[in-house]
């Protein structure tokens, strides 16, 4: 019997193996602090000389068990939970890019991430170049500058539903000595494991499918442990030179390529910014993970049926779902997402904004929510919600025309979803 378990088994049993007489389910360590017999014992933890728990802002055993399961699911070497997907993407970039640095990002990304990069991180002195997800290898190469520190994208973009050529983005990033960071929220490790395609760091909004029931906001970062920071030490002084705030520890030397990135993000960013997950919410995320493989299958089956229905409707201008053979991303989907993509699709109702709004109002099964990737079907008009900050040109660049509707298929019966859509289309 092989030691490496199949992904369904990891969903259920990964991260935690109770010993004789221990709780079957992961315990919730609802404690801010941990007790030690001597100050010396605790001092070693503060110096990163020993591993252990002392304060939940840095680390908590429940959170670590869930991070470990996610790490196994993604095939990484180390992982951490954060309070939200926003915190995960912020930490993933800020861990290696400082004031004066530059990052290349796909323009087809979540609106909140776009805002984080384009507005807030810009104020911190980090410059972003946004590129089309369909950019060619040569064009991408031209975007690099001496101070470029990372390339970023989403496996399946929210809400544009474009599929990224992961291998190509990773290859060009590596050629330029920087890691490729990918937000794998929509695909989940069930449908795509970007590390297997060359990605170095994977982020998640666990708020979406991983939780799957709309109960807890959260994020995660998983490091593949493969990027050779030392080979590009001049670009990554934070990982390769002494950290004065920890008595001169050099992360790559002390924790190896497998542990350096996550240890630094925990020891510095979590210490200073404190965007921690709560142990109670980590427990909820774990409950979600236990059924992730079962739910993802159903989400994808429902989305495929809804996409096929919409594709045939004469009231629909276009549908974007990479499971449709006429979709622009069908081939990339077949390559990177052979077992299905996700439950989210986008489409445009014929007419304009008004028709889209009328359609939205008439839905009875699908609820209007600023949420996706949930057991319950929900939908959103991004130009009126998540992407309000963008002007029309930015919307177009992100692949989100003002008439786009994002529809997130839950795990209900697909026929009920289709009947609901049909009656709402009748009302237009
Ligand atoms: C929702 C989402 C985020 C942000 O996550 P929060 O948990 O809401 O902070 C980031 N990336 C993607 C792809 C998302 O869908």
PDB file of N, CA and C in Angstrom, residues 181-253:
ATOM      1  N   UNK A 181       3.133  33.014  -8.307  1.00  0.00           N
ATOM      2  CA  UNK A 181       2.136  32.884  -7.232  1.00  0.00           C
ATOM      3  C   UNK A 181       0.766  32.761  -7.880  1.00  0.00           C
ATOM      4  N   UNK A 182      -0.004  31.769  -7.466  1.00  0.00           N
ATOM      5  CA  UNK A 182      -1.307  31.572  -8.118  1.00  0.00           C
ATOM      6  C   UNK A 182      -2.414  31.398  -7.086  1.00  0.00           C
ATOM      7  N   UNK A 183      -3.512  32.115  -7.341  1.00  0.00           N
ATOM      8  CA  UNK A 183      -4.703  32.021  -6.504  1.00  0.00           C
ATOM      9  C   UNK A 183      -5.570  30.901  -7.083  1.00  0.00           C
ATOM     10  N   UNK A 184      -5.685  29.817  -6.323  1.00  0.00           N
ATOM     11  CA  UNK A 184      -6.371  28.611  -6.821  1.00  0.00           C
ATOM     12  C   UNK A 184      -7.766  28.454  -6.221  1.00  0.00           C
ATOM     13  N   UNK A 185      -8.355  29.577  -5.818  1.00  0.00           N
ATOM     14  CA  UNK A 185      -9.641  29.554  -5.112  1.00  0.00           C
ATOM     15  C   UNK A 185     -10.741  28.837  -5.900  1.00  0.00           C
ATOM     16  N   UNK A 186     -10.897  29.173  -7.176  1.00  0.00           N
ATOM     17  CA  UNK A 186     -12.043  28.634  -7.928  1.00  0.00           C
ATOM     18  C   UNK A 186     -11.852  27.174  -8.320  1.00  0.00           C
ATOM     19  N   UNK A 187     -10.642  26.790  -8.678  1.00  0.00           N
ATOM     20  CA  UNK A 187     -10.449  25.409  -9.126  1.00  0.00           C
ATOM     21  C   UNK A 187     -10.430  24.447  -7.943  1.00  0.00           C
ATOM     22  N   UNK A 188      -9.878  24.900  -6.828  1.00  0.00           N
ATOM     23  CA  UNK A 188      -9.617  24.067  -5.644  1.00  0.00           C
ATOM     24  C   UNK A 188      -8.620  22.950  -6.016  1.00  0.00           C
ATOM     25  N   UNK A 189      -7.933  22.406  -5.021  1.00  0.00           N
ATOM     26  CA  UNK A 189      -6.981  21.335  -5.337  1.00  0.00           C
ATOM     27  C   UNK A 189      -7.637  20.073  -5.889  1.00  0.00           C
ATOM     28  N   UNK A 190      -8.953  20.000  -5.790  1.00  0.00           N
ATOM     29  CA  UNK A 190      -9.639  18.839  -6.372  1.00  0.00           C
ATOM     30  C   UNK A 190      -9.520  18.864  -7.888  1.00  0.00           C
ATOM     31  N   UNK A 191      -9.687  20.047  -8.469  1.00  0.00           N
ATOM     32  CA  UNK A 191      -9.694  20.129  -9.932  1.00  0.00           C
ATOM     33  C   UNK A 191      -8.374  20.579 -10.540  1.00  0.00           C
ATOM     34  N   UNK A 192      -7.537  21.235  -9.772  1.00  0.00           N
ATOM     35  CA  UNK A 192      -6.214  21.623 -10.293  1.00  0.00           C
ATOM     36  C   UNK A 192      -5.234  21.794  -9.135  1.00  0.00           C
ATOM     37  N   UNK A 193      -4.064  21.242  -9.294  1.00  0.00           N
ATOM     38  CA  UNK A 193      -3.001  21.451  -8.307  1.00  0.00           C
ATOM     39  C   UNK A 193      -1.851  22.178  -9.018  1.00  0.00           C
ATOM     40  N   UNK A 194      -1.859  23.522  -8.952  1.00  0.00           N
ATOM     41  CA  UNK A 194      -0.927  24.330  -9.750  1.00  0.00           C
ATOM     42  C   UNK A 194       0.541  23.989  -9.503  1.00  0.00           C
ATOM     43  N   UNK A 195       0.873  23.484  -8.323  1.00  0.00           N
ATOM     44  CA  UNK A 195       2.269  23.145  -8.033  1.00  0.00           C
ATOM     45  C   UNK A 195       2.761  22.073  -9.017  1.00  0.00           C
ATOM     46  N   UNK A 196       1.854  21.159  -9.383  1.00  0.00           N
ATOM     47  CA  UNK A 196       2.234  20.115 -10.342  1.00  0.00           C
ATOM     48  C   UNK A 196       2.558  20.696 -11.720  1.00  0.00           C
ATOM     49  N   UNK A 197       2.095  21.929 -11.961  1.00  0.00           N
ATOM     50  CA  UNK A 197       2.348  22.583 -13.256  1.00  0.00           C
ATOM     51  C   UNK A 197       3.439  23.641 -13.146  1.00  0.00           C
ATOM     52  N   UNK A 198       4.101  23.726 -12.004  1.00  0.00           N
ATOM     53  CA  UNK A 198       5.233  24.640 -11.884  1.00  0.00           C
ATOM     54  C   UNK A 198       5.023  25.851 -10.995  1.00  0.00           C
ATOM     55  N   UNK A 199       3.808  26.046 -10.464  1.00  0.00           N
ATOM     56  CA  UNK A 199       3.589  27.202  -9.580  1.00  0.00           C
ATOM     57  C   UNK A 199       4.380  27.018  -8.292  1.00  0.00           C
ATOM     58  N   UNK A 200       4.786  28.159  -7.692  1.00  0.00           N
ATOM     59  CA  UNK A 200       5.625  28.098  -6.500  1.00  0.00           C
ATOM     60  C   UNK A 200       4.850  28.333  -5.212  1.00  0.00           C
ATOM     61  N   UNK A 201       3.888  29.233  -5.293  1.00  0.00           N
ATOM     62  CA  UNK A 201       3.110  29.557  -4.106  1.00  0.00           C
ATOM     63  C   UNK A 201       1.640  29.600  -4.506  1.00  0.00           C
ATOM     64  N   UNK A 202       0.811  28.907  -3.726  1.00  0.00           N
ATOM     65  CA  UNK A 202      -0.614  28.842  -4.027  1.00  0.00           C
ATOM     66  C   UNK A 202      -1.376  29.556  -2.917  1.00  0.00           C
ATOM     67  N   UNK A 203      -2.304  30.412  -3.307  1.00  0.00           N
ATOM     68  CA  UNK A 203      -3.136  31.076  -2.304  1.00  0.00           C
ATOM     69  C   UNK A 203      -4.588  30.660  -2.480  1.00  0.00           C
ATOM     70  N   UNK A 204      -5.346  30.852  -1.405  1.00  0.00           N
ATOM     71  CA  UNK A 204      -6.773  30.531  -1.433  1.00  0.00           C
ATOM     72  C   UNK A 204      -7.567  31.552  -0.642  1.00  0.00           C
ATOM     73  N   UNK A 205      -8.774  31.820  -1.129  1.00  0.00           N
ATOM     74  CA  UNK A 205      -9.805  32.336  -0.257  1.00  0.00           C
ATOM     75  C   UNK A 205     -10.549  31.085   0.188  1.00  0.00           C
ATOM     76  N   UNK A 206     -10.335  30.658   1.435  1.00  0.00           N
ATOM     77  CA  UNK A 206     -11.035  29.445   1.915  1.00  0.00           C
ATOM     78  C   UNK A 206     -12.523  29.723   2.104  1.00  0.00           C
ATOM     79  N   UNK A 207     -12.864  31.016   2.063  1.00  0.00           N
ATOM     80  CA  UNK A 207     -14.255  31.459   2.164  1.00  0.00           C
ATOM     81  C   UNK A 207     -15.138  30.784   1.116  1.00  0.00           C
ATOM     82  N   UNK A 208     -14.559  30.392   0.011  1.00  0.00           N
ATOM     83  CA  UNK A 208     -15.321  29.882  -1.120  1.00  0.00           C
ATOM     84  C   UNK A 208     -15.513  28.363  -0.988  1.00  0.00           C
ATOM     85  N   UNK A 209     -15.095  27.580  -1.981  1.00  0.00           N
ATOM     86  CA  UNK A 209     -15.414  26.148  -1.958  1.00  0.00           C
ATOM     87  C   UNK A 209     -14.862  25.391  -0.763  1.00  0.00           C
ATOM     88  N   UNK A 210     -13.688  25.808  -0.265  1.00  0.00           N
ATOM     89  CA  UNK A 210     -13.064  25.006   0.785  1.00  0.00           C
ATOM     90  C   UNK A 210     -13.972  24.966   2.013  1.00  0.00           C
ATOM     91  N   UNK A 211     -14.478  26.125   2.400  1.00  0.00           N
ATOM     92  CA  UNK A 211     -15.531  26.167   3.423  1.00  0.00           C
ATOM     93  C   UNK A 211     -16.808  25.611   2.781  1.00  0.00           C
ATOM     94  N   UNK A 212     -17.244  26.284   1.752  1.00  0.00           N
ATOM     95  CA  UNK A 212     -18.328  25.755   0.920  1.00  0.00           C
ATOM     96  C   UNK A 212     -19.738  25.952   1.435  1.00  0.00           C
ATOM     97  N   UNK A 213     -19.886  26.426   2.666  1.00  0.00           N
ATOM     98  CA  UNK A 213     -21.217  26.555   3.245  1.00  0.00           C
ATOM     99  C   UNK A 213     -21.522  27.983   3.685  1.00  0.00           C
ATOM    100  N   UNK A 214     -20.648  28.914   3.282  1.00  0.00           N
ATOM    101  CA  UNK A 214     -20.898  30.314   3.601  1.00  0.00           C
ATOM    102  C   UNK A 214     -20.879  30.619   5.087  1.00  0.00           C
ATOM    103  N   UNK A 215     -19.992  29.969   5.850  1.00  0.00           N
ATOM    104  CA  UNK A 215     -19.982  30.232   7.294  1.00  0.00           C
ATOM    105  C   UNK A 215     -18.752  30.983   7.800  1.00  0.00           C
ATOM    106  N   UNK A 216     -17.615  30.914   7.092  1.00  0.00           N
ATOM    107  CA  UNK A 216     -16.442  31.581   7.660  1.00  0.00           C
ATOM    108  C   UNK A 216     -15.540  32.166   6.580  1.00  0.00           C
ATOM    109  N   UNK A 217     -15.129  33.399   6.813  1.00  0.00           N
ATOM    110  CA  UNK A 217     -14.177  34.054   5.902  1.00  0.00           C
ATOM    111  C   UNK A 217     -12.766  33.571   6.266  1.00  0.00           C
ATOM    112  N   UNK A 218     -11.987  33.259   5.257  1.00  0.00           N
ATOM    113  CA  UNK A 218     -10.629  32.795   5.567  1.00  0.00           C
ATOM    114  C   UNK A 218      -9.753  32.711   4.337  1.00  0.00           C
ATOM    115  N   UNK A 219      -8.466  32.533   4.573  1.00  0.00           N
ATOM    116  CA  UNK A 219      -7.512  32.397   3.472  1.00  0.00           C
ATOM    117  C   UNK A 219      -6.414  31.413   3.825  1.00  0.00           C
ATOM    118  N   UNK A 220      -5.608  31.099   2.829  1.00  0.00           N
ATOM    119  CA  UNK A 220      -4.486  30.191   3.063  1.00  0.00           C
ATOM    120  C   UNK A 220      -3.386  30.466   2.054  1.00  0.00           C
ATOM    121  N   UNK A 221      -2.150  30.182   2.482  1.00  0.00           N
ATOM    122  CA  UNK A 221      -0.996  30.240   1.584  1.00  0.00           C
ATOM    123  C   UNK A 221      -0.280  28.902   1.681  1.00  0.00           C
ATOM    124  N   UNK A 222       0.037  28.320   0.532  1.00  0.00           N
ATOM    125  CA  UNK A 222       0.778  27.061   0.507  1.00  0.00           C
ATOM    126  C   UNK A 222       2.021  27.259  -0.360  1.00  0.00           C
ATOM    127  N   UNK A 223       3.151  26.875   0.183  1.00  0.00           N
ATOM    128  CA  UNK A 223       4.421  27.011  -0.541  1.00  0.00           C
ATOM    129  C   UNK A 223       4.821  25.642  -1.082  1.00  0.00           C
ATOM    130  N   UNK A 224       5.199  25.625  -2.350  1.00  0.00           N
ATOM    131  CA  UNK A 224       5.656  24.360  -2.939  1.00  0.00           C
ATOM    132  C   UNK A 224       7.001  23.935  -2.354  1.00  0.00           C
ATOM    133  N   UNK A 225       7.749  24.917  -1.862  1.00  0.00           N
ATOM    134  CA  UNK A 225       9.064  24.608  -1.282  1.00  0.00           C
ATOM    135  C   UNK A 225      10.119  24.325  -2.329  1.00  0.00           C
ATOM    136  N   UNK A 226       9.840  24.709  -3.572  1.00  0.00           N
ATOM    137  CA  UNK A 226      10.752  24.380  -4.675  1.00  0.00           C
ATOM    138  C   UNK A 226      11.517  25.577  -5.204  1.00  0.00           C
ATOM    139  N   UNK A 227      11.008  26.771  -4.957  1.00  0.00           N
ATOM    140  CA  UNK A 227      11.696  27.928  -5.540  1.00  0.00           C
ATOM    141  C   UNK A 227      13.034  28.141  -4.840  1.00  0.00           C
ATOM    142  N   UNK A 228      14.090  28.311  -5.635  1.00  0.00           N
ATOM    143  CA  UNK A 228      15.442  28.420  -5.080  1.00  0.00           C
ATOM    144  C   UNK A 228      15.778  29.883  -4.785  1.00  0.00           C
ATOM    145  N   UNK A 229      15.351  30.330  -3.597  1.00  0.00           N
ATOM    146  CA  UNK A 229      15.584  31.730  -3.210  1.00  0.00           C
ATOM    147  C   UNK A 229      17.067  32.055  -3.219  1.00  0.00           C
ATOM    148  N   UNK A 230      17.877  31.084  -2.809  1.00  0.00           N
ATOM    149  CA  UNK A 230      19.312  31.336  -2.673  1.00  0.00           C
ATOM    150  C   UNK A 230      19.981  31.578  -4.024  1.00  0.00           C
ATOM    151  N   UNK A 231      19.452  30.921  -5.049  1.00  0.00           N
ATOM    152  CA  UNK A 231      20.019  31.115  -6.385  1.00  0.00           C
ATOM    153  C   UNK A 231      19.764  32.537  -6.883  1.00  0.00           C
ATOM    154  N   UNK A 232      18.799  33.213  -6.260  1.00  0.00           N
ATOM    155  CA  UNK A 232      18.473  34.596  -6.643  1.00  0.00           C
ATOM    156  C   UNK A 232      18.501  35.475  -5.396  1.00  0.00           C
ATOM    157  N   UNK A 233      19.525  35.238  -4.575  1.00  0.00           N
ATOM    158  CA  UNK A 233      19.590  35.873  -3.248  1.00  0.00           C
ATOM    159  C   UNK A 233      19.563  37.398  -3.324  1.00  0.00           C
ATOM    160  N   UNK A 234      20.109  37.968  -4.394  1.00  0.00           N
ATOM    161  CA  UNK A 234      20.120  39.430  -4.513  1.00  0.00           C
ATOM    162  C   UNK A 234      18.710  39.993  -4.636  1.00  0.00           C
ATOM    163  N   UNK A 235      17.793  39.198  -5.208  1.00  0.00           N
ATOM    164  CA  UNK A 235      16.405  39.655  -5.364  1.00  0.00           C
ATOM    165  C   UNK A 235      15.602  39.497  -4.074  1.00  0.00           C
ATOM    166  N   UNK A 236      16.009  38.542  -3.239  1.00  0.00           N
ATOM    167  CA  UNK A 236      15.178  38.212  -2.073  1.00  0.00           C
ATOM    168  C   UNK A 236      15.965  38.315  -0.763  1.00  0.00           C
ATOM    169  N   UNK A 237      16.421  39.524  -0.452  1.00  0.00           N
ATOM    170  CA  UNK A 237      17.230  39.691   0.767  1.00  0.00           C
ATOM    171  C   UNK A 237      16.455  39.304   2.033  1.00  0.00           C
ATOM    172  N   UNK A 238      15.140  39.479   1.999  1.00  0.00           N
ATOM    173  CA  UNK A 238      14.344  39.163   3.189  1.00  0.00           C
ATOM    174  C   UNK A 238      14.437  37.700   3.586  1.00  0.00           C
ATOM    175  N   UNK A 239      14.661  36.833   2.606  1.00  0.00           N
ATOM    176  CA  UNK A 239      14.750  35.400   2.891  1.00  0.00           C
ATOM    177  C   UNK A 239      16.202  34.944   3.040  1.00  0.00           C
ATOM    178  N   UNK A 240      17.123  35.723   2.453  1.00  0.00           N
ATOM    179  CA  UNK A 240      18.507  35.252   2.322  1.00  0.00           C
ATOM    180  C   UNK A 240      19.535  36.041   3.139  1.00  0.00           C
ATOM    181  N   UNK A 241      19.089  37.081   3.855  1.00  0.00           N
ATOM    182  CA  UNK A 241      20.021  37.816   4.723  1.00  0.00           C
ATOM    183  C   UNK A 241      19.429  37.851   6.144  1.00  0.00           C
ATOM    184  N   UNK A 242      20.243  38.148   7.138  1.00  0.00           N
ATOM    185  CA  UNK A 242      19.774  38.060   8.527  1.00  0.00           C
ATOM    186  C   UNK A 242      18.571  38.956   8.835  1.00  0.00           C
ATOM    187  N   UNK A 243      17.632  38.400   9.603  1.00  0.00           N
ATOM    188  CA  UNK A 243      16.477  39.155  10.086  1.00  0.00           C
ATOM    189  C   UNK A 243      16.823  39.675  11.476  1.00  0.00           C
ATOM    190  N   UNK A 244      17.027  40.990  11.578  1.00  0.00           N
ATOM    191  CA  UNK A 244      17.433  41.577  12.859  1.00  0.00           C
ATOM    192  C   UNK A 244      16.361  41.416  13.925  1.00  0.00           C
ATOM    193  N   UNK A 245      15.109  41.276  13.496  1.00  0.00           N
ATOM    194  CA  UNK A 245      14.057  41.165  14.503  1.00  0.00           C
ATOM    195  C   UNK A 245      14.007  39.753  15.102  1.00  0.00           C
ATOM    196  N   UNK A 246      14.837  38.834  14.599  1.00  0.00           N
ATOM    197  CA  UNK A 246      14.963  37.503  15.211  1.00  0.00           C
ATOM    198  C   UNK A 246      16.434  37.148  15.395  1.00  0.00           C
ATOM    199  N   UNK A 247      17.185  38.040  15.974  1.00  0.00           N
ATOM    200  CA  UNK A 247      18.600  37.790  16.276  1.00  0.00           C
ATOM    201  C   UNK A 247      19.375  37.284  15.072  1.00  0.00           C
ATOM    202  N   UNK A 248      19.055  37.846  13.929  1.00  0.00           N
ATOM    203  CA  UNK A 248      19.866  37.542  12.751  1.00  0.00           C
ATOM    204  C   UNK A 248      19.614  36.205  12.090  1.00  0.00           C
ATOM    205  N   UNK A 249      18.448  35.620  12.294  1.00  0.00           N
ATOM    206  CA  UNK A 249      18.154  34.363  11.601  1.00  0.00           C
ATOM    207  C   UNK A 249      18.088  34.604  10.081  1.00  0.00           C
ATOM    208  N   UNK A 250      18.666  33.676   9.308  1.00  0.00           N
ATOM    209  CA  UNK A 250      18.547  33.719   7.843  1.00  0.00           C
ATOM    210  C   UNK A 250      17.561  32.612   7.473  1.00  0.00           C
ATOM    211  N   UNK A 251      16.388  32.999   6.963  1.00  0.00           N
ATOM    212  CA  UNK A 251      15.295  32.029   6.810  1.00  0.00           C
ATOM    213  C   UNK A 251      15.664  30.839   5.932  1.00  0.00           C
ATOM    214  N   UNK A 252      16.297  31.095   4.790  1.00  0.00           N
ATOM    215  CA  UNK A 252      16.601  29.947   3.910  1.00  0.00           C
ATOM    216  C   UNK A 252      17.624  29.003   4.545  1.00  0.00           C
ATOM    217  N   UNK A 253      18.551  29.570   5.325  1.00  0.00           N
ATOM    218  CA  UNK A 253      19.549  28.703   5.951  1.00  0.00           C
ATOM    219  C   UNK A 253      18.934  27.876   7.077  1.00  0.00           C
TER     220      UNK A 253
END
